[in-house]
Every structure is written in structure tokens, then in C-alpha cells.
Coordinates of C-alpha atoms in Angstrom, one line a residue:
Chain A
X1 CA -47.4 37.9 -62.2
X2 CA -45.6 35.7 -64.6
X3 CA -45.3 37.0 -68.2
X4 CA -43.7 35.9 -71.4
X5 CA -41.9 38.6 -73.3
X6 CA -41.9 38.2 -77.1
X7 CA -40.0 39.7 -80.0
X8 CA -41.5 43.1 -80.6
X9 CA -42.2 44.5 -84.1
X10 CA -39.4 47.1 -84.0
X11 CA -40.1 48.3 -87.5
X12 CA -43.3 48.4 -89.4
X13 CA -43.6 45.2 -91.5
X14 CA -40.7 43.4 -89.8
X15 CA -41.2 39.7 -89.5
X16 CA -38.1 38.6 -87.5
X17 CA -34.8 39.8 -86.1
X18 CA -31.6 38.2 -85.0
X19 CA -31.2 38.2 -81.2
X20 CA -27.6 39.4 -81.0
X21 CA -27.0 39.9 -77.3
X22 CA -28.6 39.2 -74.0
X23 CA -27.9 42.0 -71.4
X24 CA -29.6 40.0 -68.7
X25 CA -29.3 36.6 -67.2
X26 CA -31.7 34.3 -65.5
X27 CA -32.6 35.5 -62.0
X28 CA -31.6 39.1 -62.6
X29 CA -33.9 41.9 -61.4
X30 CA -34.1 44.9 -63.6
X31 CA -35.8 48.3 -63.5
X32 CA -38.1 49.8 -66.1
X33 CA -36.0 51.2 -68.9
X34 CA -33.1 48.6 -68.6
X35 CA -31.8 47.4 -71.9
X36 CA -32.7 43.8 -71.9
X37 CA -31.4 42.6 -75.2
X38 CA -30.1 43.8 -78.6
X39 CA -31.3 42.8 -82.0
X40 CA -30.3 43.3 -85.6
X41 CA -32.5 43.4 -88.7
X42 CA -31.7 44.9 -92.1
X43 CA -28.4 46.2 -90.8
X44 CA -30.2 48.1 -88.0
X45 CA -29.2 47.5 -84.4
X46 CA -31.9 48.1 -81.7
X47 CA -31.9 47.6 -77.9
X48 CA -35.2 46.6 -76.3
X49 CA -35.9 48.1 -72.8
X50 CA -37.9 46.7 -70.0
X51 CA -41.4 48.2 -70.0
X52 CA -41.7 47.6 -66.2
X53 CA -39.6 46.4 -63.3
X54 CA -39.2 42.6 -63.6
X55 CA -37.2 39.6 -62.7
X56 CA -35.9 37.4 -65.5
X57 CA -36.9 33.8 -64.9
X58 CA -35.9 31.8 -68.0
X59 CA -34.3 32.8 -71.3
X60 CA -36.0 31.0 -74.2
X61 CA -33.8 32.0 -77.1
X62 CA -30.0 31.9 -77.7
X63 CA -27.7 34.7 -79.0
X64 CA -27.6 34.3 -82.8
X65 CA -31.1 33.0 -83.1
X66 CA -33.4 34.5 -85.7
X67 CA -36.6 35.1 -83.8
X68 CA -40.0 35.8 -85.4
X69 CA -42.0 38.7 -84.3
X70 CA -44.3 37.5 -81.5
X71 CA -42.2 34.5 -80.7
X72 CA -41.3 34.0 -77.0
X73 CA -37.9 35.4 -75.8
X74 CA -38.0 35.0 -72.0
X75 CA -40.3 34.5 -69.0
X76 CA -40.3 37.0 -66.2
X77 CA -42.0 37.8 -63.0
X78 CA -43.5 41.3 -62.5
X79 CA -44.9 43.0 -59.4
X80 CA -48.5 43.2 -60.6
Chain B
X1 CA -29.6 70.8 -88.5
X2 CA -26.0 70.7 -87.1
X3 CA -23.5 70.1 -89.9
X4 CA -20.1 68.9 -88.9
X5 CA -17.0 67.8 -90.9
X6 CA -14.5 66.1 -88.7
X7 CA -10.9 67.2 -89.5
X8 CA -9.4 64.1 -87.8
X9 CA -8.4 61.0 -89.6
X10 CA -8.2 58.7 -86.5
X11 CA -10.9 56.0 -87.0
X12 CA -11.3 55.4 -83.3
X13 CA -11.9 59.1 -82.7
X14 CA -14.4 59.4 -85.5
X15 CA -16.4 56.3 -84.5
X16 CA -16.4 57.7 -80.9
X17 CA -17.5 61.1 -82.2
X18 CA -20.5 59.4 -84.0
X19 CA -21.5 57.7 -80.8
X20 CA -21.0 60.8 -78.7
X21 CA -23.2 62.8 -81.0
X22 CA -26.0 60.3 -81.0
X23 CA -26.0 60.0 -77.3
X24 CA -25.4 63.7 -76.4
X25 CA -26.6 66.1 -79.0
X26 CA -29.9 67.9 -78.4
X27 CA -30.3 68.8 -82.1
X28 CA -33.2 67.2 -84.0
X29 CA -30.8 66.4 -86.9
X30 CA -27.0 66.1 -87.1
X31 CA -25.0 65.5 -90.3
X32 CA -21.3 64.4 -89.9
X33 CA -18.9 64.0 -92.8
X34 CA -15.6 62.3 -92.1
X35 CA -12.7 60.3 -93.4
X36 CA -10.3 57.9 -91.8
X37 CA -6.8 56.7 -92.2
X38 CA -6.8 53.0 -93.3
X39 CA -8.9 50.8 -91.0
X40 CA -11.2 47.7 -91.2
X41 CA -14.5 48.5 -89.5
X42 CA -16.8 45.6 -88.7
X43 CA -20.5 45.7 -87.8
X44 CA -21.7 45.7 -84.2
X45 CA -22.5 42.0 -84.0
X46 CA -20.1 40.5 -86.5
X47 CA -17.6 37.7 -85.9
X48 CA -14.5 39.8 -86.7
X49 CA -12.4 36.6 -87.3
X50 CA -14.7 35.4 -90.0
X51 CA -14.9 38.9 -91.7
X52 CA -11.2 39.9 -91.9
X53 CA -7.8 38.5 -91.7
X54 CA -6.8 40.1 -88.4
X55 CA -3.2 38.9 -88.7
X56 CA -2.8 40.4 -92.2
X57 CA -4.4 43.6 -91.0
X58 CA -1.9 43.8 -88.1
X59 CA 1.0 43.1 -90.4
X60 CA -0.1 46.0 -92.7
X61 CA -0.6 48.3 -89.7
X62 CA -4.3 48.6 -90.3
X63 CA -6.4 48.7 -87.1
X64 CA -9.6 46.6 -86.9
X65 CA -12.5 48.3 -85.1
X66 CA -16.1 47.6 -84.2
X67 CA -18.7 50.3 -84.9
X68 CA -22.0 51.1 -83.2
X69 CA -24.2 50.3 -86.2
X70 CA -25.1 46.9 -87.7
X71 CA -24.3 45.4 -91.1
X72 CA -21.1 44.2 -92.6
X73 CA -17.4 44.8 -92.6
X74 CA -16.0 47.8 -94.6
X75 CA -12.6 49.2 -95.4
X76 CA -12.0 52.9 -94.6
X77 CA -9.2 55.0 -96.0
X78 CA -8.9 58.7 -97.0
X79 CA -10.5 57.9 -100.4
X80 CA -13.6 56.8 -98.6
X81 CA -16.0 59.4 -97.4
X82 CA -18.3 58.6 -94.4
X83 CA -21.6 60.2 -93.8
X84 CA -23.5 59.9 -90.5
X85 CA -27.0 61.2 -90.1
X86 CA -28.6 61.4 -86.7
X87 CA -32.3 62.1 -86.1
X88 CA -35.1 61.3 -83.8
X89 CA -36.6 57.8 -83.8
X90 CA -39.6 57.6 -86.0
X91 CA -42.9 56.0 -85.0
X92 CA -42.6 53.1 -87.5
X93 CA -39.0 52.2 -86.5
X94 CA -35.8 52.8 -88.4
X95 CA -36.2 53.7 -92.0
X96 CA -33.6 51.6 -93.8
X97 CA -33.7 53.7 -96.9
X98 CA -33.5 57.1 -95.2
X99 CA -29.8 57.8 -95.8
X100 CA -29.4 55.9 -99.0
X101 CA -32.2 57.9 -100.6
X102 CA -30.6 61.2 -99.4
X103 CA -27.2 60.1 -100.7
X104 CA -28.5 58.9 -104.1
X105 CA -30.3 62.3 -104.6
X106 CA -27.2 64.2 -103.5
X107 CA -25.0 62.2 -105.8
X108 CA -27.4 62.7 -108.7
X109 CA -27.1 66.5 -108.2
X110 CA -23.4 66.3 -108.7
X111 CA -23.7 64.2 -111.9
X112 CA -23.4 60.6 -110.7
X113 CA -26.0 58.1 -112.0
X114 CA -26.7 56.9 -108.5
X115 CA -29.7 54.8 -107.4
X116 CA -30.7 52.9 -104.4
X117 CA -30.4 49.1 -104.9
X118 CA -29.3 45.9 -103.3
X119 CA -31.0 46.5 -100.0
X120 CA -29.8 49.7 -98.6
X121 CA -26.8 50.1 -101.0
X122 CA -26.3 52.9 -103.5
X123 CA -25.2 51.8 -106.9
X124 CA -23.9 53.4 -110.1
X125 CA -23.4 51.6 -113.4
X126 CA -24.3 48.4 -111.7
X127 CA -21.6 48.6 -109.0
X128 CA -22.0 49.3 -105.3
X129 CA -20.6 52.7 -104.4
X130 CA -22.1 53.1 -101.0
X131 CA -23.2 50.9 -98.1
X132 CA -25.1 51.8 -95.0
X133 CA -26.1 50.6 -91.6
X134 CA -28.1 51.9 -88.6
X135 CA -28.6 51.8 -84.9
X136 CA -31.3 53.0 -82.5
X137 CA -29.9 54.6 -79.4
X138 CA -32.5 55.8 -76.8
X139 CA -35.0 58.0 -78.6
X140 CA -32.6 58.7 -81.5
X141 CA -31.3 56.8 -84.4
X142 CA -28.0 57.0 -86.3
X143 CA -27.6 56.2 -90.0
X144 CA -24.1 55.7 -91.3
X145 CA -22.9 55.2 -94.9
X146 CA -19.7 54.9 -96.8
X147 CA -19.0 56.6 -100.1
X148 CA -16.3 54.9 -102.1
X149 CA -14.7 57.8 -103.9
X150 CA -11.1 56.9 -104.4
X151 CA -10.6 54.0 -102.1
X152 CA -7.8 51.5 -102.5
X153 CA -10.0 48.7 -103.8
X154 CA -7.2 46.1 -103.7
X155 CA -6.8 46.7 -100.0
X156 CA -10.6 46.7 -99.5
X157 CA -10.9 43.3 -101.3
X158 CA -7.9 41.7 -99.5
X159 CA -8.9 42.8 -96.0
X160 CA -12.6 42.4 -96.1
X161 CA -12.9 39.0 -97.9
X162 CA -14.0 36.1 -95.8
X163 CA -11.0 34.5 -94.1
X164 CA -12.0 30.8 -94.0
X165 CA -15.7 30.3 -94.1
X166 CA -15.3 26.6 -93.4
X167 CA -13.4 27.0 -90.2
X168 CA -15.8 29.5 -88.5
X169 CA -18.9 27.4 -88.3
X170 CA -21.2 29.9 -86.6
X171 CA -21.5 33.2 -84.9
X172 CA -22.5 36.8 -85.7
X173 CA -24.0 38.7 -88.6
X174 CA -22.3 37.7 -91.9
X175 CA -21.3 40.4 -94.5
X176 CA -22.9 40.3 -97.9
X177 CA -20.3 40.8 -100.7
X178 CA -21.1 43.0 -103.7
X179 CA -19.0 44.2 -106.6
X180 CA -17.8 47.7 -105.8
X181 CA -16.5 50.6 -107.8
X182 CA -15.1 54.0 -107.0
X183 CA -17.2 57.1 -107.6
X184 CA -14.1 58.9 -109.0
X185 CA -14.6 56.8 -112.2
X186 CA -17.7 59.0 -112.8
X187 CA -15.9 62.3 -112.0
X188 CA -12.5 62.2 -113.7
X189 CA -10.1 64.9 -112.6
X190 CA -12.0 65.5 -109.3
X191 CA -10.0 65.3 -106.1
X192 CA -11.4 63.7 -102.9
X193 CA -11.4 67.1 -101.2
X194 CA -13.5 68.6 -104.1
X195 CA -15.8 65.6 -103.9
X196 CA -16.3 66.1 -100.1
X197 CA -17.1 69.8 -100.8
X198 CA -19.7 68.8 -103.4
X199 CA -21.3 66.1 -101.1
X200 CA -21.5 68.6 -98.2
X201 CA -23.1 71.2 -100.4
X202 CA -25.6 68.7 -101.9
X203 CA -26.5 67.2 -98.5
X204 CA -26.5 70.2 -96.2
X205 CA -25.8 73.4 -98.2
X206 CA -22.4 75.1 -98.7
X207 CA -22.6 77.1 -95.5
X208 CA -22.9 76.6 -91.7
X209 CA -20.5 73.7 -91.4
X210 CA -18.4 73.4 -88.2
X211 CA -15.7 71.0 -87.1
X212 CA -15.5 68.6 -84.1
X213 CA -13.6 71.2 -82.1
X214 CA -16.8 72.8 -80.8
X215 CA -17.7 69.6 -78.8
X216 CA -16.5 67.9 -75.6
X217 CA -13.3 66.4 -77.0
X218 CA -12.2 65.0 -73.6
X219 CA -15.4 62.9 -73.6
X220 CA -14.9 61.9 -77.2
X221 CA -11.3 60.9 -76.6
X222 CA -12.3 58.8 -73.6
X223 CA -14.8 57.0 -75.8
X224 CA -12.2 56.7 -78.5
X225 CA -10.0 54.7 -76.1
X226 CA -12.8 52.1 -75.9
X227 CA -13.1 51.9 -79.7
X228 CA -9.3 51.4 -80.0
X229 CA -9.2 48.7 -77.4
X230 CA -9.1 44.9 -78.0
X231 CA -11.9 44.8 -75.5
X232 CA -14.2 46.4 -78.0
X233 CA -13.1 44.7 -81.2
X234 CA -12.4 41.3 -79.8
X235 CA -14.0 41.2 -76.4
X236 CA -17.4 42.0 -77.8
X237 CA -17.2 39.4 -80.5
X238 CA -20.3 37.1 -80.6
X239 CA -20.2 33.5 -79.7
X240 CA -18.8 31.2 -82.4
X241 CA -17.3 27.8 -83.0
X242 CA -14.1 27.0 -84.9
X243 CA -13.1 23.7 -86.5
X244 CA -10.1 23.2 -88.7
X245 CA -6.9 21.3 -89.6
X246 CA -3.4 22.5 -90.4
X247 CA 0.1 21.1 -91.0
X248 CA 2.9 22.1 -88.7
X249 CA 6.6 21.2 -88.4
X250 CA 5.6 18.4 -86.0
X251 CA 2.8 17.0 -88.2
X252 CA -1.0 17.6 -88.5
X253 CA -3.1 19.5 -86.0
X254 CA -6.8 19.1 -85.7
X255 CA -8.4 21.8 -83.7
X256 CA -11.9 22.8 -82.6
X257 CA -12.8 25.4 -80.1
X258 CA -15.8 27.5 -78.9
X259 CA -15.5 31.2 -78.1
X260 CA -17.5 33.7 -76.2
X261 CA -16.7 37.2 -74.9
X262 CA -13.4 37.3 -76.8
X263 CA -11.9 34.2 -75.3
X264 CA -11.7 30.4 -75.8
X265 CA -14.4 28.7 -73.7
X266 CA -13.6 25.1 -74.6
X267 CA -10.9 23.6 -76.8
X268 CA -10.1 20.2 -78.2
X269 CA -6.9 19.6 -80.1
X270 CA -5.5 16.4 -81.5
X271 CA -2.1 15.7 -83.1
X272 CA 0.8 18.2 -83.1
X273 CA 0.9 20.6 -80.2
X274 CA -2.3 19.2 -78.7
X275 CA -0.8 19.1 -75.2
X276 CA -0.1 22.9 -75.3
X277 CA -3.2 23.9 -77.2
X278 CA -5.5 22.0 -74.8
X279 CA -4.3 24.4 -72.1
X280 CA -5.8 27.4 -73.9
X281 CA -9.3 27.3 -72.3
X282 CA -9.8 30.9 -71.1
X283 CA -7.1 32.4 -73.3
X284 CA -8.0 35.6 -75.1
X285 CA -8.6 35.6 -78.9
X286 CA -6.8 38.6 -80.3
X287 CA -3.6 39.2 -82.3
X288 CA -0.8 39.4 -79.8
X289 CA -2.8 38.1 -76.8
X290 CA -3.3 34.7 -78.4
X291 CA 0.4 34.6 -79.2
X292 CA 1.3 35.3 -75.6
X293 CA -1.1 32.6 -74.4
X294 CA 0.6 30.1 -76.8
X295 CA 4.0 31.1 -75.5
X296 CA 2.9 30.7 -71.9
X297 CA 1.5 27.2 -72.8
X298 CA 5.0 26.2 -73.9
X299 CA 4.9 26.8 -77.7
X300 CA 8.2 28.2 -79.0
X301 CA 8.9 30.3 -82.1
X302 CA 8.3 30.0 -85.0
X303 CA 5.5 27.6 -84.1
X304 CA 3.6 30.2 -82.0
X305 CA 3.3 32.5 -84.9
X306 CA 1.9 29.8 -87.2
X307 CA -0.5 28.5 -84.5
X308 CA -1.8 32.0 -83.7
X309 CA -2.5 32.6 -87.4
X310 CA -4.3 29.3 -87.6
X311 CA -6.4 29.9 -84.5
X312 CA -7.4 33.4 -85.5
X313 CA -7.8 33.0 -89.3
X314 CA -8.3 29.2 -90.0
X315 CA -5.3 29.2 -92.3
X316 CA -1.5 29.1 -92.0

């Protein structure tokens, strides 16, 4: 199934975060728990893990972009 | 709560000890107090070249390191007291004010008119005396703060001021500059050791403190090697672009380049030394390494020294 992963609300009330680093590239298969990308907001660094096994199809944001909560980050294919 | 005061002054060791503790300790809470010999410490995702003059730091023998937490660039020396607080991740995400509020309360108990202000800073008398930053690691989070007690503020200002904001046109989290003051101004006659004792007592009680010696120092030392490496400080630099102009013994040089993963990805030079500099695609960006790349491209002394400074700082 094709899904679009969006910027999560990593902290209550957060409106956006800077996408600091991609740890995946297009075409990469990752297991649940893999750290997909890292963000920073209010001097706090957070890594976001895959919630399920997936294949990254297309990255939709660049490192350094400020991405709003709910805005698309990447498209992926999952098993179900 | 585990309460630890590191007896070491090696900044790479202490940054590694922080990371080791957040990744490996089973305690619900860990409090670490530590001091470093002089060092510039940038935030996890900062463009180190925009935040500090890496050539001046090398000339002064001050290492430049990249920590695990976010935020801006700070200067450490033995007059600056670092406090790290590790706890389990809360359901609402990282609480930005968790450590600043603990510190302001602790400082208040030892007679300093401290308050939380300016984001997650702690101020006294209108000046910043403490900055803080954070990171989530697995199911835990680490909060780190500096306490400027008797820091060399001239060194702090000269090594943490922006190098050349015009030259570095993008890349990374930028530092926010604030007027700073030393806490010692509020506690005349108090030594840094006495202040550390007072802070420890106010934050964690006077008893039950241990040193780093009770932990896996082989593992920490391994990790410290990573923190001390160019691969960490420069190789993990975010993508950025550079554009600038300088005067050399052979005339003007106009240079633009793009960088990623600590190296020059694409370069375009016009004017003096253009032929040699246009060979630098793929060359590492780090003091010493960039100089070697210039030498290998055919630039002789003293021009290689000048050009390395320009490439890494935007000035000559």
C-alpha cells in the first residue's frame, strides 16, 4: 500500500520542525524502528522511527527545510 | 537518581560520557555535572564554519566539537559548569523548560536572582548566564545546560561570533546571540569549585555523588574518539553554500562552492588561483585537510594558508 508520511507532532503544541537529516534514500527498504530522519525544534533534536516495515519511494522535503506538522515528508510502500 | 560529577576535563570524553549515559543507563534519572578544558562546542545540526572561526580556534589550540543536543554554539572552559539531566521521554514530547526551571530554582537557593527567560535560557540581572539544549534518544531524553560562572568571556565572544554571515549563504541551525554575564559577579569571593559544590547540593543534595570511574570507561573512550574526530565535527556538517571574494598576491579571487558531508561537492572559482581551486571538488573541508588539498592542487605557501582561511571562514 502506498502511504505518505507527514511531519509528526513531536511535542505538544509544536507547529513545525526543521528537517535536519535524512537517514534514508529513495528506494531504501527499512524495518520497523529504523531511524528515518532527524529534526530540530526549540533546540531539541529528535529522530523519527519507522512505525512499520516500508520502502521509501520519494522524498518530498530537503534537509534544512522547516516543515509544518502534518505536511508531507516522503512517500513509501508498505506490505499491507 | 544517579548523581555523577566527572573528574575529567577532556571535552571529547565528557560529551561521549553524556551520550553513553543516555544510551546505556537504566536509571530513571541521571544528573551529571562536569567541566571542560577550553573548547568550542556546536549544536548537532549547525554549520560549524558559520558559527566559529575554525582557523582561529586551531591557532589557539582550542578544539571544536559537535555535541548530541541541538541549539547553538557555546564556549566551554573550566569556569563554565555543564549540567546534564537524563530522564525518560514524556508523553507530550521534550519539555523545553525542564532543566532551565530546575537550574533557576537551584541558583535562587544559592542567592542568585535567576529566572527563565529568552526561550530556554536562564538570566540574571538581564544577562544570559545559562543556555540549554536537548535531544531525544530512544525512549529517553537528555537535557544539557551551561552555567557561566567564571568563563573567559573575551574568548567566548571571539570564538563564538559569526565568522562571515555573508559568505555562508545557507545550511544548518543558526545560533541566537545574547548578552552574557558570569555568575561569579553575583557571588564575589566564591571559587568555581565552591560554586560547583553549591550547585550539586542545590540540584541533587550534598551526598550520594559518584565519579565517572564506576562506568564502562573503555566504551566511553571509544565514543570519545568519535567526538574528537574531524569526521564528527566536520564530516557531519549540514549542507551549505559559500560565496565570497578575496584579494590574494596574484589578484582577486571570486569563489563559490557547495558542501555536503564535510566536503566540497561543486566549486566555481574565477580570477587568481582559479585553475587550482577548481580542482577541489571532493576535497574535505576541515582545518589541515583543506590545506593539504590546496597543496596537492598546486598552491604553494604562503598562498595555501591564506586560501584555506578564506575557504573555511570567508575572510583572509
